[in-house]
Short mmCIF file of C-alpha atoms in Angstrom, two decimals:
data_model
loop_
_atom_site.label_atom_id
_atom_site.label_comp_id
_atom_site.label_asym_id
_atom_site.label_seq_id
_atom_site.Cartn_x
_atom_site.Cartn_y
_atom_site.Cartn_z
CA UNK A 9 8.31 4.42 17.69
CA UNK A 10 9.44 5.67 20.90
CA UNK A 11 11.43 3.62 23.14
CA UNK A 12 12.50 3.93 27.19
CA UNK A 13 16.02 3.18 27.97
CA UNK A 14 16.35 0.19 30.34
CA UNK A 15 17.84 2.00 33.16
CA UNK A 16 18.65 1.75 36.78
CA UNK A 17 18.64 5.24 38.69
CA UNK A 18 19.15 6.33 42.61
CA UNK A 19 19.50 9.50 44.48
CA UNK A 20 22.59 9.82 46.56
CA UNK A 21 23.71 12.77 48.38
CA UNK A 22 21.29 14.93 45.92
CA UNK A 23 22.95 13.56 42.83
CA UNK A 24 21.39 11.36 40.51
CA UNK A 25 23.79 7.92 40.02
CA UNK A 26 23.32 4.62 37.42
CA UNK A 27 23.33 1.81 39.25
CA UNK A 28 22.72 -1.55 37.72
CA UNK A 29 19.68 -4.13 38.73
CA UNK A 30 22.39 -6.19 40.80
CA UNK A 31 24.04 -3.30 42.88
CA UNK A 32 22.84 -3.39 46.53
CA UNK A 33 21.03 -0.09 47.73
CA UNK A 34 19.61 1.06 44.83
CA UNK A 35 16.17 2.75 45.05
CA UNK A 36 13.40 2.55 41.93
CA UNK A 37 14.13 2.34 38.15
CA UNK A 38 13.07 2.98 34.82
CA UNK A 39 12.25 -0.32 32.60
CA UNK A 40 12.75 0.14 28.83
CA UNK A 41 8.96 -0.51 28.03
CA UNK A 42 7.95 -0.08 24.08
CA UNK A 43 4.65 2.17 23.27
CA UNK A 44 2.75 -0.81 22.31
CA UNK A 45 1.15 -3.68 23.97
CA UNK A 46 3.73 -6.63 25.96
CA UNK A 47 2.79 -9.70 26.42
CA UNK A 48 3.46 -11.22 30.28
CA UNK A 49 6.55 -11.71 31.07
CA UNK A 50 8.93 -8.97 29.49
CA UNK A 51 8.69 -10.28 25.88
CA UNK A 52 8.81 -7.47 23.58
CA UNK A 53 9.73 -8.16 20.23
CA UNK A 54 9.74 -11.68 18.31
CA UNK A 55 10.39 -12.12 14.66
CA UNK A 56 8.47 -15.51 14.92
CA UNK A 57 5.02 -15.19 13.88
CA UNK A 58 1.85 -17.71 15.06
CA UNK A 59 -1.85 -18.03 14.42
CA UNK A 60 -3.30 -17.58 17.94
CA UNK A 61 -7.25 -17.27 17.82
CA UNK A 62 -8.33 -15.42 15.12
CA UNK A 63 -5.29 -13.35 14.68
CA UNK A 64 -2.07 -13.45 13.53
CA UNK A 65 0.70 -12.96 16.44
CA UNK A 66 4.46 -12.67 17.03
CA UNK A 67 5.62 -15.26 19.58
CA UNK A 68 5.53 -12.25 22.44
CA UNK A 69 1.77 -12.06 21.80
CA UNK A 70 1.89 -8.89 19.73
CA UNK A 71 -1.17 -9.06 17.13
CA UNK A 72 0.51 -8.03 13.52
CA UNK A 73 -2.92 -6.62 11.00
CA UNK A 74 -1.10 -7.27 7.55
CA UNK A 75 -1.26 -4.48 5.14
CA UNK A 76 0.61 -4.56 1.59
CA UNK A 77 0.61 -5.81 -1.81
CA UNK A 78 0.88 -8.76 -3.75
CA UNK A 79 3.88 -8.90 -6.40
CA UNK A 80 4.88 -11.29 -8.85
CA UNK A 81 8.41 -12.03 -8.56
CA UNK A 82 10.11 -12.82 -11.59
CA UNK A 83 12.91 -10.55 -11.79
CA UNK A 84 15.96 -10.30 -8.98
CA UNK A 85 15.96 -6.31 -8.95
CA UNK A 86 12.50 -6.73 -7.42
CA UNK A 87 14.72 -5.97 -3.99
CA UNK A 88 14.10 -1.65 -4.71
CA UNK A 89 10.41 -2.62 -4.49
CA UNK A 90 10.51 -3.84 -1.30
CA UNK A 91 12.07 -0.93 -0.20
CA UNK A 92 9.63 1.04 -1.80
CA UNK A 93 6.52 -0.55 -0.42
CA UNK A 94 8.08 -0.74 3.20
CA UNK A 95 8.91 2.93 3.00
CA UNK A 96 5.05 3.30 2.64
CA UNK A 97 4.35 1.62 5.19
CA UNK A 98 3.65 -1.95 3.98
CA UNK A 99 4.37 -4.85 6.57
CA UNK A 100 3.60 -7.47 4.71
CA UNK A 101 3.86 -8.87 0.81
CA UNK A 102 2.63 -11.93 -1.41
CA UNK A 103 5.18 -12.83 -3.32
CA UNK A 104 4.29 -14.95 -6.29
CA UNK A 105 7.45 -16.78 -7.34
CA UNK A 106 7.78 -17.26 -10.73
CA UNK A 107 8.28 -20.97 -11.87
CA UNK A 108 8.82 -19.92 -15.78
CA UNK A 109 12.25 -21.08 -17.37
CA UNK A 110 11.70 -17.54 -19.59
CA UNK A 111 12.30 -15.61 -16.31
CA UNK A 112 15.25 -17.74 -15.11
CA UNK A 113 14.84 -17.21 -11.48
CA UNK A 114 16.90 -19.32 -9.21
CA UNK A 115 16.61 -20.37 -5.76
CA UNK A 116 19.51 -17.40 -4.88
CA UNK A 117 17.37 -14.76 -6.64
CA UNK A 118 14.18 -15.77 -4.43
CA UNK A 119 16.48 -16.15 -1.22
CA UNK A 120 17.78 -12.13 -2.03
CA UNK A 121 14.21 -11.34 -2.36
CA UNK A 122 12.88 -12.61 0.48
CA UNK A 123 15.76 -11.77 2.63
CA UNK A 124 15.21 -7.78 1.50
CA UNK A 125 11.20 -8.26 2.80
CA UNK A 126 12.51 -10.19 6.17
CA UNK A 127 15.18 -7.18 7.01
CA UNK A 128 11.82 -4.96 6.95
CA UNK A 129 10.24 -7.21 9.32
CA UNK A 130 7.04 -8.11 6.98
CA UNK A 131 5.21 -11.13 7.20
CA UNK A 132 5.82 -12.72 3.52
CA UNK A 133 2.74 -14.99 1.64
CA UNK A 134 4.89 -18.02 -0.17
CA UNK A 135 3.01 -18.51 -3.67
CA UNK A 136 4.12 -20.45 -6.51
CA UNK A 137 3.12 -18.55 -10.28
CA UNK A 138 3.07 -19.98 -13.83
CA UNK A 139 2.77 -18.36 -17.10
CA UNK A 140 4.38 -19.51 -20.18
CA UNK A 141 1.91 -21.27 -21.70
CA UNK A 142 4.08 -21.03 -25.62
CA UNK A 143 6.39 -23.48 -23.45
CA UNK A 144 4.80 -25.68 -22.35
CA UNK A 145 4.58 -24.07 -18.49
CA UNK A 146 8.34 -25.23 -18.65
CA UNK A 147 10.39 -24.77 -14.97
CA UNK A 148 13.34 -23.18 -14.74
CA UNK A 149 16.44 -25.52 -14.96
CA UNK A 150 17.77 -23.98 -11.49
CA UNK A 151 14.38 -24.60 -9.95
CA UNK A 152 14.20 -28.12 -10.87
CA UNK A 153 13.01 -28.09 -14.16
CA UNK A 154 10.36 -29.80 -16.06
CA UNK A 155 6.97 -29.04 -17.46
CA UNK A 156 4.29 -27.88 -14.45
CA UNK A 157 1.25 -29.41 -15.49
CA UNK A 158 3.21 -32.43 -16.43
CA UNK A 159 5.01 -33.53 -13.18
CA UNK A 160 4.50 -36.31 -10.72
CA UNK A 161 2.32 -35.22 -8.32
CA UNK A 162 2.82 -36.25 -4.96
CA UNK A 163 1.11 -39.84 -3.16
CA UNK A 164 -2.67 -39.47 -2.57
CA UNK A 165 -2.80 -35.94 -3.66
CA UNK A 166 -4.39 -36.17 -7.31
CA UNK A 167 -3.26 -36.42 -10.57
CA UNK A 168 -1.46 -33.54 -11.85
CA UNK A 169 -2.86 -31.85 -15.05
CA UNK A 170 -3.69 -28.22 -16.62
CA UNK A 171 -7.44 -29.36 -15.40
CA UNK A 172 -6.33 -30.22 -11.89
CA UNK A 173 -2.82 -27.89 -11.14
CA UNK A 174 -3.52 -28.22 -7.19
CA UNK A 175 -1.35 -31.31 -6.98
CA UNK A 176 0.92 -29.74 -9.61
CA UNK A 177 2.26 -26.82 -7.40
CA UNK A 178 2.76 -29.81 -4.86
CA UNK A 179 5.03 -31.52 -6.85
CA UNK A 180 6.94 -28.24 -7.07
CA UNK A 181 7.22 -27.63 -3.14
CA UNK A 182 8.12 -31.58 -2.90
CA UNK A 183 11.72 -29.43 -3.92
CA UNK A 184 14.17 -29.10 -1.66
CA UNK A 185 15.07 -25.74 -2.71
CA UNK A 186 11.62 -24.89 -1.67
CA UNK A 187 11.93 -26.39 2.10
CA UNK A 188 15.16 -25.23 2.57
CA UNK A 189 14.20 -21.31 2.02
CA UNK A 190 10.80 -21.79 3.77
CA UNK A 191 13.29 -23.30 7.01
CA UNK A 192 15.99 -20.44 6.26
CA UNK A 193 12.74 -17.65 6.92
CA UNK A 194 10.84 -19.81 8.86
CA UNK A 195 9.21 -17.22 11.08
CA UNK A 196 8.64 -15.04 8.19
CA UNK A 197 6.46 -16.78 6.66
CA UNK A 198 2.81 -18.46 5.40
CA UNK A 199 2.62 -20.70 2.39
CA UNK A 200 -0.33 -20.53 0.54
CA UNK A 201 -0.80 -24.31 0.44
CA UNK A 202 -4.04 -24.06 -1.93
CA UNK A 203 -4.12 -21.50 -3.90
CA UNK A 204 -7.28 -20.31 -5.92
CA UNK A 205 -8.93 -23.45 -6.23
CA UNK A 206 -9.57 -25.36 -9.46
CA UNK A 207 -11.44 -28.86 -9.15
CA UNK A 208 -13.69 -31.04 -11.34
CA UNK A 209 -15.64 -28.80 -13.79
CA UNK A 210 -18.47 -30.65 -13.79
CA UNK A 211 -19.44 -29.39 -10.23
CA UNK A 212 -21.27 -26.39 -10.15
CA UNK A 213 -19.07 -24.39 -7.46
CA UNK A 214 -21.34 -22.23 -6.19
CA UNK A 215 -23.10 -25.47 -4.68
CA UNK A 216 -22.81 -27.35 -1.42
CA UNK A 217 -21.02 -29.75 -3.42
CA UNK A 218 -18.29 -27.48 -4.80
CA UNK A 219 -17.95 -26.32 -1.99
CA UNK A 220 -17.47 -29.74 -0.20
CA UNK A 221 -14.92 -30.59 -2.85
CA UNK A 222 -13.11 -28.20 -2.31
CA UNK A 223 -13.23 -28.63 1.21
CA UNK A 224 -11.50 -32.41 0.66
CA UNK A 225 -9.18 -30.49 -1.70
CA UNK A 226 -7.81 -28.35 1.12
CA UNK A 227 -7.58 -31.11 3.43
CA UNK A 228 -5.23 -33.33 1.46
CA UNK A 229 -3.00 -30.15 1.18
CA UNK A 230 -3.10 -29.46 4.67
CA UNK A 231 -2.07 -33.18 5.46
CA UNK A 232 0.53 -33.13 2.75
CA UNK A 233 2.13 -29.82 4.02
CA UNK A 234 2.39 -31.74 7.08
CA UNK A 235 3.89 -34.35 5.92
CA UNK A 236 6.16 -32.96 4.07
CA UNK A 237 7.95 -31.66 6.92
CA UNK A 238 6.70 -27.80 6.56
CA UNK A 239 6.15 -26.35 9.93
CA UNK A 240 5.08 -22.57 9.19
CA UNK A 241 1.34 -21.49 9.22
CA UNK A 242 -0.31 -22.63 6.17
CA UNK A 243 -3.47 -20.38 3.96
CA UNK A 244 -5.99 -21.93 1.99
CA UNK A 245 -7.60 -19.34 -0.34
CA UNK A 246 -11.44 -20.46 -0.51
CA UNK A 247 -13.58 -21.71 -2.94
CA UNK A 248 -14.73 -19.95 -6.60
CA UNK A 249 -11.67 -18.15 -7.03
CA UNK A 250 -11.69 -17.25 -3.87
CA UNK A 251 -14.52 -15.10 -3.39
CA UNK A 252 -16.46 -18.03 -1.50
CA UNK A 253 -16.83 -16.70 2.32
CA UNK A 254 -19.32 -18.97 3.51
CA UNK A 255 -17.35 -22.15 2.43
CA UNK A 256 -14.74 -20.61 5.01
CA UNK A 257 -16.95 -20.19 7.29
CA UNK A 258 -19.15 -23.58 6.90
CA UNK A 259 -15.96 -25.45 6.43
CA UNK A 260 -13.12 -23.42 8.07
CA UNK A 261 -12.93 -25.60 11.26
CA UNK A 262 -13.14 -28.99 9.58
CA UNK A 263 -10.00 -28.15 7.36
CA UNK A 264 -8.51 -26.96 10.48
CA UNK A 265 -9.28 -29.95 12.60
CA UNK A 266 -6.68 -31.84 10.40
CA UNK A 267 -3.39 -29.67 11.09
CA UNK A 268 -1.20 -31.09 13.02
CA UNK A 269 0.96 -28.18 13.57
CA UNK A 270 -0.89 -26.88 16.59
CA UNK A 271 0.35 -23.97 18.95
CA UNK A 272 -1.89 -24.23 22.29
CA UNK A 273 -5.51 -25.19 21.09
CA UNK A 274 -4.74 -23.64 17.86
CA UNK A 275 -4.22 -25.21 14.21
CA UNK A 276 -1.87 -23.06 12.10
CA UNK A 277 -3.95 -22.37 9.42
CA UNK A 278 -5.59 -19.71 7.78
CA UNK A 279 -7.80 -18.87 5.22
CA UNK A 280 -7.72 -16.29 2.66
CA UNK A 281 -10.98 -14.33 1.06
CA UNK A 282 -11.22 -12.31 -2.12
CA UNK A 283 -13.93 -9.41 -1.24
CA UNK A 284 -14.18 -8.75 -5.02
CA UNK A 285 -17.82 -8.26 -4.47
CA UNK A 286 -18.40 -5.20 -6.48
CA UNK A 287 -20.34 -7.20 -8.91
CA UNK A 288 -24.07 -7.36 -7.70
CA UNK A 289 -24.44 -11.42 -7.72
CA UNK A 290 -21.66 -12.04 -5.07
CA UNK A 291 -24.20 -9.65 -2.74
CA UNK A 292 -26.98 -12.28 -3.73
CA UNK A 293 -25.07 -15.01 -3.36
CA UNK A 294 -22.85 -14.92 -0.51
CA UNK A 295 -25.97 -12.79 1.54
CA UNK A 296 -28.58 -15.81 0.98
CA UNK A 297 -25.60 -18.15 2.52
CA UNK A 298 -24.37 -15.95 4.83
CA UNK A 299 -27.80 -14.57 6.07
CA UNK A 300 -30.65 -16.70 4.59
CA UNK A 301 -33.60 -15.90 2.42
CA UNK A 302 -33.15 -13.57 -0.02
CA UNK A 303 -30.66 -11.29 1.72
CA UNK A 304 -27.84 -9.61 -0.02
CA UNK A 305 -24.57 -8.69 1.90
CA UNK A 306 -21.82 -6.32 0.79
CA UNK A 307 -17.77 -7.03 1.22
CA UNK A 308 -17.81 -4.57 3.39
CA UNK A 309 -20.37 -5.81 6.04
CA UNK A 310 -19.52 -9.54 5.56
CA UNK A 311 -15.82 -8.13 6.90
CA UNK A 312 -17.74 -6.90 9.95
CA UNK A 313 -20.00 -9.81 10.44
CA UNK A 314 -18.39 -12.39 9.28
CA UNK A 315 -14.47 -12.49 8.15
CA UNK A 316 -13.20 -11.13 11.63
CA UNK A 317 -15.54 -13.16 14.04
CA UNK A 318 -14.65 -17.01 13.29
CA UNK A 319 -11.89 -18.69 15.61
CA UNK A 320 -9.30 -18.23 13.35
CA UNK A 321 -7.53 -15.74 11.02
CA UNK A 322 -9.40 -14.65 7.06
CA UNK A 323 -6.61 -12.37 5.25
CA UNK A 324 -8.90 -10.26 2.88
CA UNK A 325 -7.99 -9.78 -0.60
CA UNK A 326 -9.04 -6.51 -2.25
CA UNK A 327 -8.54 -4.52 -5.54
CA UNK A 328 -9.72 -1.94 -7.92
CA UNK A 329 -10.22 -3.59 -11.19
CA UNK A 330 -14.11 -2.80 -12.14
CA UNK A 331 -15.43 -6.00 -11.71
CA UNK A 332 -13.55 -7.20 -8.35
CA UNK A 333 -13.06 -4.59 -5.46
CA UNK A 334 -14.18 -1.79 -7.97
CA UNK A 335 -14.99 1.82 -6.10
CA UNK A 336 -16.00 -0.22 -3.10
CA UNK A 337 -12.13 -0.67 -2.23
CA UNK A 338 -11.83 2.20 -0.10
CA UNK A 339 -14.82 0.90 2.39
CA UNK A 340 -13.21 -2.28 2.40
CA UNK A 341 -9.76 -0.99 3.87
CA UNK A 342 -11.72 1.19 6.63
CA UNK A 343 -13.78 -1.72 7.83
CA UNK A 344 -10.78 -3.71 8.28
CA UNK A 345 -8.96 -1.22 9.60
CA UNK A 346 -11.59 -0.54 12.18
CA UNK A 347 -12.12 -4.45 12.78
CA UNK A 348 -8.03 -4.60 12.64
CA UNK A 349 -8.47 -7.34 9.65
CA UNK A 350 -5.48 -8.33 7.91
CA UNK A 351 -5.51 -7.75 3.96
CA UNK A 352 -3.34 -7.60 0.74
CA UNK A 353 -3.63 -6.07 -2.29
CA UNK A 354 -3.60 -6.82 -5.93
CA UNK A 355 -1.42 -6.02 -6.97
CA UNK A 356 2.17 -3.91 -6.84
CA UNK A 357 3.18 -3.14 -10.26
CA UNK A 358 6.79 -1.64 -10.09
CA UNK A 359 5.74 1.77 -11.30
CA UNK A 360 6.54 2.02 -8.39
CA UNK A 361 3.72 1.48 -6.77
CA UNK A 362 -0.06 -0.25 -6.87
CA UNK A 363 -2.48 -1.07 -9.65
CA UNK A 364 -5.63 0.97 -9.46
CA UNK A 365 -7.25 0.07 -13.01
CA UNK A 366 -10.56 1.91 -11.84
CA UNK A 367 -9.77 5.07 -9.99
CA UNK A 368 -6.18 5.67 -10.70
CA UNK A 369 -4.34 7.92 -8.80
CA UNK A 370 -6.92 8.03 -6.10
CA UNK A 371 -6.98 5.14 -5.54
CA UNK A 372 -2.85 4.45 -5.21
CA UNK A 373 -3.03 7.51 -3.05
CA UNK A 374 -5.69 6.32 -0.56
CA UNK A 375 -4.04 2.95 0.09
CA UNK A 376 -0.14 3.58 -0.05
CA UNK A 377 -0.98 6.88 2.51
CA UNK A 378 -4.10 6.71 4.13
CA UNK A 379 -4.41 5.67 7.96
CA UNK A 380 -6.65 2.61 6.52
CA UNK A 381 -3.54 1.75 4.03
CA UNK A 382 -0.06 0.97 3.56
CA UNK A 383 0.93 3.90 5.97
CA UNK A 384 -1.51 3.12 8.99
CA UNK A 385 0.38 -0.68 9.43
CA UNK A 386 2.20 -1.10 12.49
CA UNK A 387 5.13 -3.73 12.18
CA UNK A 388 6.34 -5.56 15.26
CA UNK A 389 8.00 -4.26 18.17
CA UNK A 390 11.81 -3.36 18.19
CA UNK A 391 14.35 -5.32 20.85
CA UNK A 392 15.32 -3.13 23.81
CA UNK A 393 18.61 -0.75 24.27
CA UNK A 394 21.12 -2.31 25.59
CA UNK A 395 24.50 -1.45 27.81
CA UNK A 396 22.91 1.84 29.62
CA UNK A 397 25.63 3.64 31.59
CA UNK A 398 25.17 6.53 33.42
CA UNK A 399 28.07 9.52 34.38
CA UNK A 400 27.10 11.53 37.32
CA UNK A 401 26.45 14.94 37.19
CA UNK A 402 25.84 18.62 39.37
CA UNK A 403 22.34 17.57 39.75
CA UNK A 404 22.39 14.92 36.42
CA UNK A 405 23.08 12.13 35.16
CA UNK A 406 24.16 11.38 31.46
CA UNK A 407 22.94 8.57 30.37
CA UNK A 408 24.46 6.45 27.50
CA UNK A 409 23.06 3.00 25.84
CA UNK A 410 23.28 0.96 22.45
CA UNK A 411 20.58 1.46 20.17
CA UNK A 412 18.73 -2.55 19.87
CA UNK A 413 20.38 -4.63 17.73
CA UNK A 414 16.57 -5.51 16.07
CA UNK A 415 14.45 -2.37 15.23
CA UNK A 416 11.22 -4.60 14.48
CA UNK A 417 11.10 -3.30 10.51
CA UNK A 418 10.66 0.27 11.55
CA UNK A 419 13.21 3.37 12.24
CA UNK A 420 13.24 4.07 15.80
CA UNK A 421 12.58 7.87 15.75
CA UNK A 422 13.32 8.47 19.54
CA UNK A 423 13.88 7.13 23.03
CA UNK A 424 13.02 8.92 27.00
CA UNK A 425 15.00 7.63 29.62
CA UNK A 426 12.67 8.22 33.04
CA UNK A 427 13.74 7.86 36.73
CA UNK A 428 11.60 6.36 39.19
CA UNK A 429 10.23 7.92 42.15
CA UNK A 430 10.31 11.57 40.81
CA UNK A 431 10.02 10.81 37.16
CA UNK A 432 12.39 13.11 35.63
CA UNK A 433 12.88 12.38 32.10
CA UNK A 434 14.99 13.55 29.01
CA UNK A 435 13.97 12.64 25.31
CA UNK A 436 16.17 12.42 22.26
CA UNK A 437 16.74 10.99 18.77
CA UNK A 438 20.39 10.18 19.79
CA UNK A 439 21.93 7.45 22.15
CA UNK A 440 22.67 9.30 25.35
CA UNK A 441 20.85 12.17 26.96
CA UNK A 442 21.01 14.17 30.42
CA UNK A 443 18.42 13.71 33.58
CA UNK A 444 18.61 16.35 35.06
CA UNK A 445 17.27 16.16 39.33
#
C-alpha cells in the first residue's frame, strides 16, 4: 500500500519550511490519507471488526471481503502456516481447535496460534473440532477435560449426546479458557456458535420442518452466546450440512432478531453457506426454494442473487472435492469476487498449502494467486506516520517521519509526501525523502 506522510508545508522567502498544524502563518498542507476508502471523520485503520449491513467492517467503516482457508489446529507449529497463507495473501482463517486429549493442545498453544493470525491482521473463525472416537472423544486435561459427547450441557440448551453434539460444544465454550482468549482477541474474531447442524433424525431436513428446527436450534445458541457473556459477532452455519441457502434466507432475520449484541440497527450475526453444489440435486433443490417451480439454480448464481443481497453478512464456503465445490470452484471465487462476498476454503493442509482433491495443482494455483483468491484480498488499512519533521533546504525540504506503529497485516511498500498549493511531491520506500520547490 502506499501511504502520504501527514505533513504540514509553507513557502517562505522561496524556500519550502515544515511547520506543524499549530504554528501560526502557515499556508496549505498535505494530510497522510491511505489509498483506500476512510470513513468520516479521519478514522483510518481499526483492528476491531463489526457486522454493519450485509458486510463485515472494521470500526472506521472499512468493508474487509474474507479470503483464506480453513485449518484444523491440532499441533502448536501450525504458527509457519500462518505465515505461509498470509504471505499469499490470505486475510482471514477458520481455525478448528482441536478438543482431542491425543493432540494435547493447551489453551497457550491456541493463544500462540491465534496471536501469529492477529499480528497479520486476519479476521479468525473460532471453531471447536473432535475426532478421537477410539477414546471416547476424550478432552484434553489442559482444556478441561472430560468426554465431549458426555458433558453437561448448558441450562435450556439440550441434552448433550453423539446424536445431539450442538449443546455439547456449548458445554465446552461454558470454559473459561475459552472466554478468556475470545476477550484477549476480541476484535479478531467470530465464533461459529452453531456449527454444521445436527438435530433430530427423524426430520427430513430438506423440509420446512428441518429447516424450522434448526432455526430454534440457532436461536438457543444465539441467546446462550449472549448470555454467556461473549460479545464478538457470532456465525451460524445453515441447515443440511450447511448447504441450505434458503433456510438463511427464509429464516436469517428471525435468528437475528434475537441478538442482543446490536451495533446501530444491526444484530452481530452472521451466517455461513456451503456452495458445495456441484452435485446436480442441490441445483433442484435449492432453485425450486429459491426461485419456485421447477427451477434449478447454480452456486454460482445463488451468490449473485441471493447470498450477497440479504441485510446481513453469508461467508461462502467452497472446495474442490468432486462432490462439493468440484470444477465449479473457480466460478464460485469470481462471482464473489465481483459481488465482493466473503469466503473460506476447505481446507489448508500444511503441504504447505490448500487441498484441491479434484484439479490439483490448478486448482491450489488459481486460489492461493489469482486476483479472485488468496492474493486479490485486501486486509485493513495501516495507522498513519507519525513525528514528520522537515529540514529546510536551497529550494527543499527533507522530510523525515516514523513509519506507523500498526501496518494493518500488510508491508507498507511506499509512502509520497505532497505539498499543498503547488503539489510537489517525492516518493520513496524509506522514511524521509526531499520536496524539492
Amino acid at each position: 500500500m502506499t501511504l502520504k506522510a501527514e505533513q504540514m508545508i509553507r513557502r517562505f522567502a522561496g524556500v519550502l519550511l515544515l511547520a506543524v498544524v499549530a504554528t501560526a502563518g502557515w499556508v496549505g498542507h498535505a494530510v497522510a490519507t491511505p489509498t483506500s476508502p476512510t470513513s468520516a471523520g479521519g478514522c483510518t485503520h481499526s483492528s476491531t471488526i463489526q457486522l454493519i449491513g450485509n458486510q463485515i467492517q472494521d470500526t472506521c467503516g472499512t468493508t474487509i471481503v474474507a479470503r483464506g482457508p480453513e485449518m484444523v489446529v491440532a499441533d502448536g507449529r501450525l504458527t509457519s502456516a500462518i505465515d505461509s497463507m498470509a504471505g499469499m495473501g490470505a486475510n482471514s482463517l477458520r481455525m478448528l481447535l482441536t478438543l482431542d486429549a491425543a493432540n494435547g493442545m493447551t489453551p497457550a498453544t491456541f493463544d500462540s496460534i491465534l496471536a501469529r493470525a492477529v499480528s497479520h491482521d486476519m479476521i479468525v473463525w473460532l471453531s471447536l473440532y473432535a475426532w478421537d472416537d477410539t477414546n471416547s472423544y476424550l478432552i484434553a486435561p489442559a482444556l478441561g477435560g472430560g468426554n465431549l459427547y458426555s458433558l453437561t450441557a448448558p441450562s435450556g440448551t439440550g441434552t448433550c449426546a453423539i446424536s445431539t453434539p450442538t449443546s455439547c460444544y456449548l458445554a465446552v465454550w461454558s470454559r473459561q479458557w475459552l472466554k478468556d482468549l475470545v476477550a484477549k482477541y476480541k476484535g479478531h474474531v467470530v465464533i461459529d456458535a452453531m456449527q454444521e447442524y445436527v438435530g433430530d433424525k427423524t426430520i427430513d431436513r430438506s423440509t420446512e420442518a428441518g429447516r424450522t428446527e434448526w432455526a430454534d436450534a440457532a436461536k438457543v445458541n444465539v441467546q446462550w452466546f449472549r448470555s454467556a457473556g461473549y460479545t464478538v459477532p457470532l456465525e451460524i452455519m445453515s441447515n443440511f450440512q450447511g448447504r441450505d441457502l434458503y433456510a438463511i434466507v427464509e429464516k436469517g432475520a428471525s435468528i437475528r432478531a434475537v441478538d442482543t449484541d446490536v451495533v446501530g440497527a444491526d444484530p452481530q450475526t452472521m451466517f455461513g453457506w456451503q456452495a458445495y453444489w456441484a452435485d446436480a440435486w442441490y441445483k433442484g433443490y435449492q432453485g425450486n426454494l429459491l426461485l419456485g417451480g421447477s427451477n434449478t439454480i447454480t452456486a454460482v448464481q445463488a451468490i449473485h442473487q441471493f447470498a450477497v443481497t440479504q441485510s446481513f453478512p453469508i461467508e461462502i464456503g467452497v472446495d474442490n472435492y468432486p462432490g462439493d465445490s468440484g470444477s465449479e470452484y473457480k466460478a464460485e471465487l469470481d462471482q464473489a469476487a465481483t459481488d465482493n462476498a466473503s469466503w473460506l476454503w476447505w481446507s489448508w493442509n500444511n503441504n504447505p498449502s490448500i487441498e484441491c482433491p479434484n484439479d490439483g495443482a490448478t486448482c491450489v494455483t488459481y486460489v492461493t494467486t489469482s486476483q479472485s483468491g488468496f492474493a486479490g484480498a485486501v486486509r485493513s488499512q495501516s495507522g498513519k506516520p507519525t513525528g514528520a519533521t522537515a529540514t529546510a533546504g536551497n529550494g527543499s525540504a527533507l522530510v523525515s517521519w516514523t513509519a506507523p506503529a500498526d501496518n494493518g497485516g500488510s508491508p507498507i511498500t511506499g509512502y509520497t509526501v505532497t505539498s499543498s498549493g503547488d503539489a510537489k511531491t517525492c516518493t520513496t520506500s524509506a522514511t524521509s525523502c526531499t520536496v524539492s520547490g
